PDB file of C-alpha atoms and ligand atoms in Angstrom:
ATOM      1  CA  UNK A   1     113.980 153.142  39.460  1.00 45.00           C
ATOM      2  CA  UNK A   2     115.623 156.237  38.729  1.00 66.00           C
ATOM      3  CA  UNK A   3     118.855 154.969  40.594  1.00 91.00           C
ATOM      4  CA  UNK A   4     118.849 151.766  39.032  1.00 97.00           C
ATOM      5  CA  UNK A   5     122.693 150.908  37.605  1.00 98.00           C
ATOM      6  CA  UNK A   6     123.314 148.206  35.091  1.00 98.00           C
ATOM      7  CA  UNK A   7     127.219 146.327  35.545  1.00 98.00           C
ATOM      8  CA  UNK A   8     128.650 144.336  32.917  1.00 98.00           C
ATOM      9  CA  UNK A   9     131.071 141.889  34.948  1.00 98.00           C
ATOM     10  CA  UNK A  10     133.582 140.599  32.370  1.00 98.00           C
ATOM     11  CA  UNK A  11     133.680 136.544  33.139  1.00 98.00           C
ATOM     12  CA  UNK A  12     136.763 135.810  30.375  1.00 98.00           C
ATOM     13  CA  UNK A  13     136.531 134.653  26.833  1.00 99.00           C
ATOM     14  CA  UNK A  14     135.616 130.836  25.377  1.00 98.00           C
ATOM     15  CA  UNK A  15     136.777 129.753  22.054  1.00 98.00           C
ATOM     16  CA  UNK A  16     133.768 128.490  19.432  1.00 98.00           C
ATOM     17  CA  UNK A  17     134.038 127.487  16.526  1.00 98.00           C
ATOM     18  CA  UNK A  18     132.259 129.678  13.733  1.00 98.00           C
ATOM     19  CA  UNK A  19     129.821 127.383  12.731  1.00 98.00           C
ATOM     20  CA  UNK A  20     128.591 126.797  15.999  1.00 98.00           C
ATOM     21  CA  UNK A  21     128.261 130.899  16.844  1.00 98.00           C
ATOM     22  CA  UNK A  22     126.298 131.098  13.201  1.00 98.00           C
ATOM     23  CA  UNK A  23     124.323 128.131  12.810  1.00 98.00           C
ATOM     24  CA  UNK A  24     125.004 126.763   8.754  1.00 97.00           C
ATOM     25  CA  UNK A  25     125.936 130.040   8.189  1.00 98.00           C
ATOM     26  CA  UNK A  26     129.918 130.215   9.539  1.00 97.00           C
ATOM     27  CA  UNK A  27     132.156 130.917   8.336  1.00 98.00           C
ATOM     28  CA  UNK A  28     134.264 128.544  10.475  1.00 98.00           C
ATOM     29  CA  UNK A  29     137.155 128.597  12.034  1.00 98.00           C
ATOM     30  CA  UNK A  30     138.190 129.524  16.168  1.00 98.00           C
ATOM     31  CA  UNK A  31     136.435 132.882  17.312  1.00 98.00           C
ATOM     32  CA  UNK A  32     136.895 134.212  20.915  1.00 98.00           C
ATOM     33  CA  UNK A  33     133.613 135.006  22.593  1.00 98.00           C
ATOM     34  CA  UNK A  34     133.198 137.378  25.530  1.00 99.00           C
ATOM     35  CA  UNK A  35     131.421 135.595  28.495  1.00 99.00           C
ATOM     36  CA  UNK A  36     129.740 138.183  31.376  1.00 98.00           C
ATOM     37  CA  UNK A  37     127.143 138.684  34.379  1.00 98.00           C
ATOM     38  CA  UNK A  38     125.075 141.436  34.767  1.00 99.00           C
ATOM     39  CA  UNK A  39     124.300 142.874  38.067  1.00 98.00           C
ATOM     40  CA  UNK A  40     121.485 145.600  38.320  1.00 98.00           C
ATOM     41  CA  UNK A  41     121.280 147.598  41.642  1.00 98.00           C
ATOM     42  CA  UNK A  42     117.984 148.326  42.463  1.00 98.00           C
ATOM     43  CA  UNK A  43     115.896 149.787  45.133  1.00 97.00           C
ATOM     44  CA  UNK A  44     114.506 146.314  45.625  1.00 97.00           C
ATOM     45  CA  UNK A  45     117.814 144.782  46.115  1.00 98.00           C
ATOM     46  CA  UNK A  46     120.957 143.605  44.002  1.00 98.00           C
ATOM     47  CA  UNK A  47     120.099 141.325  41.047  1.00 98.00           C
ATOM     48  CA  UNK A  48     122.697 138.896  39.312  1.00 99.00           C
ATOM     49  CA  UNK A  49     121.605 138.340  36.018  1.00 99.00           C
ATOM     50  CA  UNK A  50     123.853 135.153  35.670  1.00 99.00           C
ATOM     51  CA  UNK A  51     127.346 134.168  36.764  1.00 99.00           C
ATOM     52  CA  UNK A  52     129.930 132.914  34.147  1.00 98.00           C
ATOM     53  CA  UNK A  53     132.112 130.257  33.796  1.00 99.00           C
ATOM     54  CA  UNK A  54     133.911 127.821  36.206  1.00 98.00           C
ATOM     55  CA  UNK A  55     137.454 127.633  35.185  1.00 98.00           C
ATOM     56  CA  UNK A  56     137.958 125.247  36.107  1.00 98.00           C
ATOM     57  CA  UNK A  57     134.708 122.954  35.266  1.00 98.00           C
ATOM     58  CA  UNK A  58     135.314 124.340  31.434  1.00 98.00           C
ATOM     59  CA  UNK A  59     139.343 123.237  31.813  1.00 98.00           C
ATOM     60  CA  UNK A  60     137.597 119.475  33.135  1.00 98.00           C
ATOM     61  CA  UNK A  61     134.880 118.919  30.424  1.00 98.00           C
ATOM     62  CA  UNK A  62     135.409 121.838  27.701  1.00 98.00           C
ATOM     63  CA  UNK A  63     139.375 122.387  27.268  1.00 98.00           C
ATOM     64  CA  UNK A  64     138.978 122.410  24.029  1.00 98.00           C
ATOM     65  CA  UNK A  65     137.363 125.740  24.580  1.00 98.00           C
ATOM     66  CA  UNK A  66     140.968 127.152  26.000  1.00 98.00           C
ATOM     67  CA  UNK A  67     139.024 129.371  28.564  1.00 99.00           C
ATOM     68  CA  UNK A  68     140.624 132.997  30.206  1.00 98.00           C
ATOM     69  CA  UNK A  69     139.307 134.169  32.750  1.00 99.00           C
ATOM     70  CA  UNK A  70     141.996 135.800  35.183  1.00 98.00           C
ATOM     71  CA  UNK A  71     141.412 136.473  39.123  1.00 98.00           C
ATOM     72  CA  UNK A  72     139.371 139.634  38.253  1.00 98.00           C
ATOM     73  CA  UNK A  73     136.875 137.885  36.136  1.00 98.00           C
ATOM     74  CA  UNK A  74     135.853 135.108  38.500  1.00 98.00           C
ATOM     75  CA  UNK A  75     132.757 136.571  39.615  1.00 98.00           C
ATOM     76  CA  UNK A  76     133.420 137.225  42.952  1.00 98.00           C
ATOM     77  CA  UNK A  77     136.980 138.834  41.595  1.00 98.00           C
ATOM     78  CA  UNK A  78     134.319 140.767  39.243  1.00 98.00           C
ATOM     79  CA  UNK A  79     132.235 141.618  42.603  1.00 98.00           C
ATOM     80  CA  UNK A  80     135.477 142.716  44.429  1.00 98.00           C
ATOM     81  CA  UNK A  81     136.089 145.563  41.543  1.00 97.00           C
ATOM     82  CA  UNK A  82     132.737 147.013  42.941  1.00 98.00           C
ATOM     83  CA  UNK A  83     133.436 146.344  47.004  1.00 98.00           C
ATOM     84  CA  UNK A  84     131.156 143.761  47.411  1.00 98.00           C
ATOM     85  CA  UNK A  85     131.243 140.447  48.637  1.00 98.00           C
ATOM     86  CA  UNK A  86     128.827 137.378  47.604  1.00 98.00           C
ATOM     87  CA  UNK A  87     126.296 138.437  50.570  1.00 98.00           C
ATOM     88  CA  UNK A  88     126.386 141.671  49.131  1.00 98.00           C
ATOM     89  CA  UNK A  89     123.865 139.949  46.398  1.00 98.00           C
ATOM     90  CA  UNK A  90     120.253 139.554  47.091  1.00 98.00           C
ATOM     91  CA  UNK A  91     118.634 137.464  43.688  1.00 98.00           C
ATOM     92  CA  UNK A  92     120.688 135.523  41.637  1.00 99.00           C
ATOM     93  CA  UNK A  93     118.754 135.195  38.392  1.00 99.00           C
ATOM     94  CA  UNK A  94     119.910 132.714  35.533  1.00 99.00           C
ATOM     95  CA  UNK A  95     118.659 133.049  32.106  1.00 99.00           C
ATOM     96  CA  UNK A  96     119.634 129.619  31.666  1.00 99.00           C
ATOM     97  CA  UNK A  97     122.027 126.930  33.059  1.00 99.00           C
ATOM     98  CA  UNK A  98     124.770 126.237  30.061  1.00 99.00           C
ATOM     99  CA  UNK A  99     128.240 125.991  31.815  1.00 98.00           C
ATOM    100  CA  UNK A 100     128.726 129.534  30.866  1.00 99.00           C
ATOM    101  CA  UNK A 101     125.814 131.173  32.461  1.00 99.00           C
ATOM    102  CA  UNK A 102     125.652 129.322  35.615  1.00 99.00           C
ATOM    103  CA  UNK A 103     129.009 128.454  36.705  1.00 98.00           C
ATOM    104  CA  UNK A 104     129.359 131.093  39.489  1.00 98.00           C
ATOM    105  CA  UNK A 105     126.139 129.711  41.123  1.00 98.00           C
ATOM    106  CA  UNK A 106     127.851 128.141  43.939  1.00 98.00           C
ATOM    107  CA  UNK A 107     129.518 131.093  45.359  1.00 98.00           C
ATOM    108  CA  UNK A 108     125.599 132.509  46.627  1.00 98.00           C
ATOM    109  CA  UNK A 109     123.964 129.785  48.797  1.00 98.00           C
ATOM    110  CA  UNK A 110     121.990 132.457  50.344  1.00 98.00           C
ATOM    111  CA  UNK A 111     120.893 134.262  47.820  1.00 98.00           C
ATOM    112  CA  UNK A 112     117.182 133.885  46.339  1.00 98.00           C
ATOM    113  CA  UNK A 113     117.749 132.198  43.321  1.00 98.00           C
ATOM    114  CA  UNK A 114     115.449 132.035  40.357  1.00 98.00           C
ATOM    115  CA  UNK A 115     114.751 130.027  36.609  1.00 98.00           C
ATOM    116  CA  UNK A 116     112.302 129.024  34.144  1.00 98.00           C
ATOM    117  CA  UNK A 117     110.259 126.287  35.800  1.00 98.00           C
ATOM    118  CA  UNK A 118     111.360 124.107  32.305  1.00 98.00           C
ATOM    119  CA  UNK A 119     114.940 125.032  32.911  1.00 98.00           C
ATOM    120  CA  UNK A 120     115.783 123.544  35.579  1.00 98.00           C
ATOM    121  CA  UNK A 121     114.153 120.012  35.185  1.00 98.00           C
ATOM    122  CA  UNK A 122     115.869 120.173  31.669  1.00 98.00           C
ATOM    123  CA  UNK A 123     119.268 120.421  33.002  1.00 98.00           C
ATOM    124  CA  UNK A 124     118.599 117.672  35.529  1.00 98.00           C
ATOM    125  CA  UNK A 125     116.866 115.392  32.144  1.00 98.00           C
ATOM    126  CA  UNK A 126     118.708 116.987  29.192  1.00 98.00           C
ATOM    127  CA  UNK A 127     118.446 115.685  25.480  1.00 98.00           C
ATOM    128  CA  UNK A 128     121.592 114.040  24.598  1.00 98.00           C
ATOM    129  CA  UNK A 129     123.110 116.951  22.396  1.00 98.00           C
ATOM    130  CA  UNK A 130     122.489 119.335  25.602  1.00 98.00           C
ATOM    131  CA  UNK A 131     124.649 117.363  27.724  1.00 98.00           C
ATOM    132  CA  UNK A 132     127.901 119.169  27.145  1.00 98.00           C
ATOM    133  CA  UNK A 133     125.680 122.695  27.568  1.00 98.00           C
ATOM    134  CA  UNK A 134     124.269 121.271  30.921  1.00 98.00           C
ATOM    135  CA  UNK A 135     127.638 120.211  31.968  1.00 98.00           C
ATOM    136  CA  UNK A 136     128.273 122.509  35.285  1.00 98.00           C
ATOM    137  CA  UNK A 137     125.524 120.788  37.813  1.00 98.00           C
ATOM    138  CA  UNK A 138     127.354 122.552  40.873  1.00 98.00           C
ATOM    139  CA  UNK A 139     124.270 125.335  40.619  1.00 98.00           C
ATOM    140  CA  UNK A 140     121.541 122.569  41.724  1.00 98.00           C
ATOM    141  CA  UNK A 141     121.759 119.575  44.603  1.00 98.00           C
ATOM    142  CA  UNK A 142     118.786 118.011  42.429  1.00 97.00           C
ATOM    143  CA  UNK A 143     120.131 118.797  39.212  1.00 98.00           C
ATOM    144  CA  UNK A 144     123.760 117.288  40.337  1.00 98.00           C
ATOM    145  CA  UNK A 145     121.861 114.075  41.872  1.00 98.00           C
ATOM    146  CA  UNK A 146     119.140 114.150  39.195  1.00 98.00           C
ATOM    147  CA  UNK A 147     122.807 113.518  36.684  1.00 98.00           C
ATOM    148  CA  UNK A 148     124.565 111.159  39.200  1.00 97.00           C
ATOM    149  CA  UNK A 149     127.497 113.970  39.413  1.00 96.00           C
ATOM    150  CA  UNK A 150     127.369 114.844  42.924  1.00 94.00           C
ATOM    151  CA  UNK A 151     130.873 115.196  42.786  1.00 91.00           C
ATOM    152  CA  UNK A 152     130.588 118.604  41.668  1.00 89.00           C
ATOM    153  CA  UNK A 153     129.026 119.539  45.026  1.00 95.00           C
ATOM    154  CA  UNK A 154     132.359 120.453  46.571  1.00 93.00           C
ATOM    155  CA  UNK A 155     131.172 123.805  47.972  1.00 95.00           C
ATOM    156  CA  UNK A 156     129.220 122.857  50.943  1.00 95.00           C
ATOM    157  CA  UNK A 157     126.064 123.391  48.393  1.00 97.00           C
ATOM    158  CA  UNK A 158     122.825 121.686  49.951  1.00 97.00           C
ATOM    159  CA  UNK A 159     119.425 121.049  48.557  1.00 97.00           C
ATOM    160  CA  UNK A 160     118.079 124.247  50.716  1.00 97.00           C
ATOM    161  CA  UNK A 161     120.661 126.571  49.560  1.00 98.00           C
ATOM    162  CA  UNK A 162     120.675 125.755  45.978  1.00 98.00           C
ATOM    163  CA  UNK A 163     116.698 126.059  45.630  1.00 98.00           C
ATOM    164  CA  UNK A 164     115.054 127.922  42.877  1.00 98.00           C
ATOM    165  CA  UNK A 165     112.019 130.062  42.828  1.00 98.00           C
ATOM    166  CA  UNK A 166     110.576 128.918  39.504  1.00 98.00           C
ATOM    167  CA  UNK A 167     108.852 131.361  37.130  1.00 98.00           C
ATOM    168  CA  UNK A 168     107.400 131.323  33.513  1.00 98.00           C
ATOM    169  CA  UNK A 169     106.170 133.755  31.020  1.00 98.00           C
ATOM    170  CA  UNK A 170     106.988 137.608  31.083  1.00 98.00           C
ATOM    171  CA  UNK A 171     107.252 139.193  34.204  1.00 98.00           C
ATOM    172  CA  UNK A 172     108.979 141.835  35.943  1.00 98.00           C
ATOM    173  CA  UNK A 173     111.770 140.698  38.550  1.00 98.00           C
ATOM    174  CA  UNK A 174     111.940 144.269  40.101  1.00 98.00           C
ATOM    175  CA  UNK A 175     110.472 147.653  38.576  1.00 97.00           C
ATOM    176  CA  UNK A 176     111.486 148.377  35.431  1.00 98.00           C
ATOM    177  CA  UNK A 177     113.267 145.150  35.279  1.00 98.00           C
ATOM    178  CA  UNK A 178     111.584 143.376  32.658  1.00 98.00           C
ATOM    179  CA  UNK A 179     111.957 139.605  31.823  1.00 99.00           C
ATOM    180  CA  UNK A 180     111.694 138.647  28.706  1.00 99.00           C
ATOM    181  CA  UNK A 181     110.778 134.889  27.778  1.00 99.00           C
ATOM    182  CA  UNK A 182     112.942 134.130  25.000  1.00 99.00           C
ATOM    183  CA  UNK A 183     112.940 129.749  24.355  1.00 99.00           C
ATOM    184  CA  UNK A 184     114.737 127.893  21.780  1.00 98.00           C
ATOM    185  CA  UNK A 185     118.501 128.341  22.353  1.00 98.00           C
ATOM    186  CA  UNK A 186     117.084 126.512  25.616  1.00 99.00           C
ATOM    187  CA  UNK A 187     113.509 125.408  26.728  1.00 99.00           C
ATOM    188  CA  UNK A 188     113.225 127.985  29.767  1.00 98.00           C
ATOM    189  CA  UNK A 189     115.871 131.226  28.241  1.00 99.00           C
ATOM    190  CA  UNK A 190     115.172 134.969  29.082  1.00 99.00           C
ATOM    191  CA  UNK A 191     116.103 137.427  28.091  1.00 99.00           C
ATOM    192  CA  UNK A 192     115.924 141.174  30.386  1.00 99.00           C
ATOM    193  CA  UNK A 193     114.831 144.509  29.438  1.00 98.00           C
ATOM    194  CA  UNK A 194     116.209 147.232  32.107  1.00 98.00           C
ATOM    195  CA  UNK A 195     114.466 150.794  32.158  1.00 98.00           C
ATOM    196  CA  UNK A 196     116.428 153.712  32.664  1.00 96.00           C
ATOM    197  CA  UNK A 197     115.038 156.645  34.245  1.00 92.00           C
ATOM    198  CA  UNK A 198     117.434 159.143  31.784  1.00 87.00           C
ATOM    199  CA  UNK A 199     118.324 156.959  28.543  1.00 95.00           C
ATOM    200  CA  UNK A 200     117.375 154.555  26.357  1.00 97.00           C
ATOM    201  CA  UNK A 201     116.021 151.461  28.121  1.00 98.00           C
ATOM    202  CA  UNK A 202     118.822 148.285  27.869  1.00 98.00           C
ATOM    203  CA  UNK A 203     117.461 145.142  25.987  1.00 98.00           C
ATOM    204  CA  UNK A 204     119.783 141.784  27.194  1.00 99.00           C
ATOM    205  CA  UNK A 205     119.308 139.385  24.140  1.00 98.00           C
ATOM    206  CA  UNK A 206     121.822 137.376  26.070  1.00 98.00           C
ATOM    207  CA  UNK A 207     122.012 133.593  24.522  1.00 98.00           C
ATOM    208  CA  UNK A 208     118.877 134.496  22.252  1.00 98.00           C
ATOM    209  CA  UNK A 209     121.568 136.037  19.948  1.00 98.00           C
ATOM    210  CA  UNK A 210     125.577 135.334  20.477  1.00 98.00           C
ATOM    211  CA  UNK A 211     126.374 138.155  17.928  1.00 98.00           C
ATOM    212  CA  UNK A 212     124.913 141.145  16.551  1.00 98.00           C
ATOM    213  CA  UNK A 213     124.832 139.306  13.012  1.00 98.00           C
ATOM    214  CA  UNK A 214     123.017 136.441  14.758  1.00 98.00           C
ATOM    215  CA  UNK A 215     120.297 139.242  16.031  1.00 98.00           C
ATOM    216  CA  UNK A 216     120.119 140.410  12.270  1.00 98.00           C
ATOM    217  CA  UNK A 217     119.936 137.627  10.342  1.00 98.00           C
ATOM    218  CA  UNK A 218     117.582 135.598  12.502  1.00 98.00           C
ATOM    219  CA  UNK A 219     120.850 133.283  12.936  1.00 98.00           C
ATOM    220  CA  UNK A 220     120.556 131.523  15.545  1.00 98.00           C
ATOM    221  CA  UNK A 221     123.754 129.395  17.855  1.00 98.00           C
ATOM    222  CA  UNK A 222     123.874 125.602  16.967  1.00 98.00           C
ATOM    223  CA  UNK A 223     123.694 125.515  20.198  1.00 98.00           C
ATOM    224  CA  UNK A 224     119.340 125.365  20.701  1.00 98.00           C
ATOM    225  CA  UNK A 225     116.524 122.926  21.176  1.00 98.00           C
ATOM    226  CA  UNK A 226     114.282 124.295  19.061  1.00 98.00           C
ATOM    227  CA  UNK A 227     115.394 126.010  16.097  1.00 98.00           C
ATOM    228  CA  UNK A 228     111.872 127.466  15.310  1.00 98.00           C
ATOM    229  CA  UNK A 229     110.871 129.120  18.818  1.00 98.00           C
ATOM    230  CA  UNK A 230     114.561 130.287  18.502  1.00 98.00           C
ATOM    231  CA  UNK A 231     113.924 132.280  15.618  1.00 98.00           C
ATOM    232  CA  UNK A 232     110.308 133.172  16.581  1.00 98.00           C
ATOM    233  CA  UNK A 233     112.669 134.604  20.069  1.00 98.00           C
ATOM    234  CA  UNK A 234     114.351 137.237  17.503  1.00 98.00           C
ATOM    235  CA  UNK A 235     111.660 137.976  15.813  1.00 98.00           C
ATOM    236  CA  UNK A 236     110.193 139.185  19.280  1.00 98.00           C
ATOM    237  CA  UNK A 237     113.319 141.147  20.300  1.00 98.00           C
ATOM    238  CA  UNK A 238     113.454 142.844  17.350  1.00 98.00           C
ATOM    239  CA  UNK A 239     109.718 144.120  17.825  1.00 98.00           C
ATOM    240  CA  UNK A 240     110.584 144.846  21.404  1.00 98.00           C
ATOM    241  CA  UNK A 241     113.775 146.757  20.257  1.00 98.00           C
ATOM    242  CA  UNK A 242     111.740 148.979  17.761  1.00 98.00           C
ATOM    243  CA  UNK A 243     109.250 149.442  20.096  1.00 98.00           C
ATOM    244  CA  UNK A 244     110.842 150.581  22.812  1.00 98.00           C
ATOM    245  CA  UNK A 245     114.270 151.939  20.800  1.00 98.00           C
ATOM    246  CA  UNK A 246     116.246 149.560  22.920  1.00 98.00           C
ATOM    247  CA  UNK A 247     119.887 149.922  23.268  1.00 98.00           C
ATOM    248  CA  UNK A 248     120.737 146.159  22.547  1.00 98.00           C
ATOM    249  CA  UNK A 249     123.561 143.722  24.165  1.00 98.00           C
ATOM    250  CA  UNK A 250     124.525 140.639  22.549  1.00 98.00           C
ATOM    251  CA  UNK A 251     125.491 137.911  24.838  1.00 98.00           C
ATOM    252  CA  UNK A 252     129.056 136.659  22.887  1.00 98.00           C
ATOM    253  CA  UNK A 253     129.913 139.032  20.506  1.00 99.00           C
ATOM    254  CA  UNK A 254     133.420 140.435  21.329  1.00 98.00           C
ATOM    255  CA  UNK A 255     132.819 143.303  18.614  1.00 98.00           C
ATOM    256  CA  UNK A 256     130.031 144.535  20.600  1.00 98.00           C
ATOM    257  CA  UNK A 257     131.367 143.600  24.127  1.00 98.00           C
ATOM    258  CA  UNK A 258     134.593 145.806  23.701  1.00 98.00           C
ATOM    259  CA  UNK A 259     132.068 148.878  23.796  1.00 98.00           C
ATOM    260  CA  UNK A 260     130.112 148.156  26.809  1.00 98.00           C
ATOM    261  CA  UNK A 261     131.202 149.916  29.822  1.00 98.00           C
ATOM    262  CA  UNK A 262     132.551 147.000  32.012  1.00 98.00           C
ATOM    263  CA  UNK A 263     132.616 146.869  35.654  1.00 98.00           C
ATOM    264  CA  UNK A 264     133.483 149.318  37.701  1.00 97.00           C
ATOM    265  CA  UNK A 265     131.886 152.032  34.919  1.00 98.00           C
ATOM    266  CA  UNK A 266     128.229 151.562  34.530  1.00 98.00           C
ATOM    267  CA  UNK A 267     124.886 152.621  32.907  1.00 98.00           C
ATOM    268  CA  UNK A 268     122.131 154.319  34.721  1.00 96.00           C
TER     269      UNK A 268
HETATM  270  C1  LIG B 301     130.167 128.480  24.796  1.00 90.42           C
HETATM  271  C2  LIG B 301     129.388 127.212  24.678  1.00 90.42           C
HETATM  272  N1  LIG B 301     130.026 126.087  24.433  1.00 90.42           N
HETATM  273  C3  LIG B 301     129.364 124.907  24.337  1.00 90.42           C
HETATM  274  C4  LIG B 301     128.020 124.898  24.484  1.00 90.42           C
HETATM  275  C5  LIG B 301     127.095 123.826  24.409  1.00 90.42           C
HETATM  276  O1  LIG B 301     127.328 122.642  24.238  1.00 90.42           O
HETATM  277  O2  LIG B 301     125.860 124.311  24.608  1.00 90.42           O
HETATM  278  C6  LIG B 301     125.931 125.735  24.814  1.00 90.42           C
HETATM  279  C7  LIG B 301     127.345 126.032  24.714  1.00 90.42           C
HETATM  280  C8  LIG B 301     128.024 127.234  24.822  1.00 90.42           C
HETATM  281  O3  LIG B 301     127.377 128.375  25.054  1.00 90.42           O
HETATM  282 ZN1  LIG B 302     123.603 129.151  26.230  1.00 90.42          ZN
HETATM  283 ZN1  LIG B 303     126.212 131.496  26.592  1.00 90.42          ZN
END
């Protein structure tokens, strides 16, 4: 564990609307969010926690977004910054499957891939209001048959290679890698807690809380299917952050995200 390194992998910026970072709260108006991976090298193996945006999947069904991402933020650009290739990665873990989490997916068919046993069968049956969140099926042959889009299966993805170990609860993905079960922004959302054998150990809100003032104000996104486990999420962060006097990272806060040491400079 002691070796264990944390990478921030800058995926671009989305546009939102203030009102849907700060649910009822706003103010409104166009704010550019920060969208990342994180990769943890391990002992056990190199873990992607996530993997952005599709370009051009957000240019098809969210242009109203205006997305940035340039060649070194696609996440295999993001990879290349480090030396590694796609096969360098061993577990691609996804918090959740919105468009922004997920969109990167395709790139790792061999990769062991892993969810929330809910998550996945939500983004292949989503409510109505999730549809535009679940929009990027290209992660999931059964998700992207499941919605009738198998025209986003354009990357030789089959039902083998896009297969997902599913988990619930707490657990820990490697030691010291803690996953934290975090629902309400989506059904099956985690959060991560990474040890560090010197510091402060690293608490990953990720979608749990877009912004710092989100994580403070029990605000949640508008963005959630279930407002109450949402906040009941915080409220468990926040405990786990005391607790543990967590260094916490937001997962769209661009305040916050312009300190993080990006990719190549990491924590340990
Ligand atoms: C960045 C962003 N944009 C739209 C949606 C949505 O419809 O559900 C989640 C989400 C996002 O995170
Ligand atoms: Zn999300
Ligand atoms: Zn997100």
């Amino acid at each position: 564990m002691s070796d264990t390194k944390v990478y921030f992998l800058n995926g671009g910026t989305l546009l939102l609307d203030g009102y849907h970072i700060w649910w009822n709260q706003g103010p409104g108006g166009p704010v550019r969010i920060p969208a990342y991976s994180v990769l943890i090298e391990h002992r056990e193996g190199r873990f992607l926690i996530d993997t952005g945006f599709d370009y051009d999947h957000t240019m098809k069904y969210l242009a109203f977004e205006k997305p940035t991402q340039t060649e070194d933020q696609t996440i295999l650009g993001s990879l290349k910054l480090l030396g590694l290739e796609a096969r360098d990665i061993d577990v691609v873990f996804n918090s959740h499957f919105h468009f922004d989490h997920c969109g990167g997916n395709k790139h790792f068919p061999h990769a062991r891939k892993i969810c929330h046993k809910d998550e996945l069968a939500q983004a292949c049956n989503p409510e109505v209001f999730e549809h535009l969140g679940y929009s990027d099926l290209s992660f999931s042959v059964a998700a992207a048959e499941a919605r009738g889009r198998t025209d986003e299966l354009r990357h030789g993805q089959t039902e083998e290679n896009t297969r997902f170990e599913l988990v619930e609860g707490d657990f820990e993905l490697a030691r010291g890698v803690h996953m934290i079960f975090t629902p309400g922004h989506t059904v099956g959302h985690y959060s991560v807690m990474v040890e560090r054998a010197g510091d402060r150990p690293m608490l990953l809100v990720l979608d749990a809380a877009y912004t710092r003032r989100n994580f403070e104000t029990l605000c949640q996104a508008s963005f959630h299917i279930d407002p109450v486990k949402g906040v009941a999420s915080i409220r468990r962060l926040k405990e786990l952050a005391e607790k543990h006097d967590a260094e916490l990272f937001f997962s769209h806060d661009m305040e916050a995200f312009q300190t993080y040491r990006c990719a190549p400079e990491f924590y340990a």
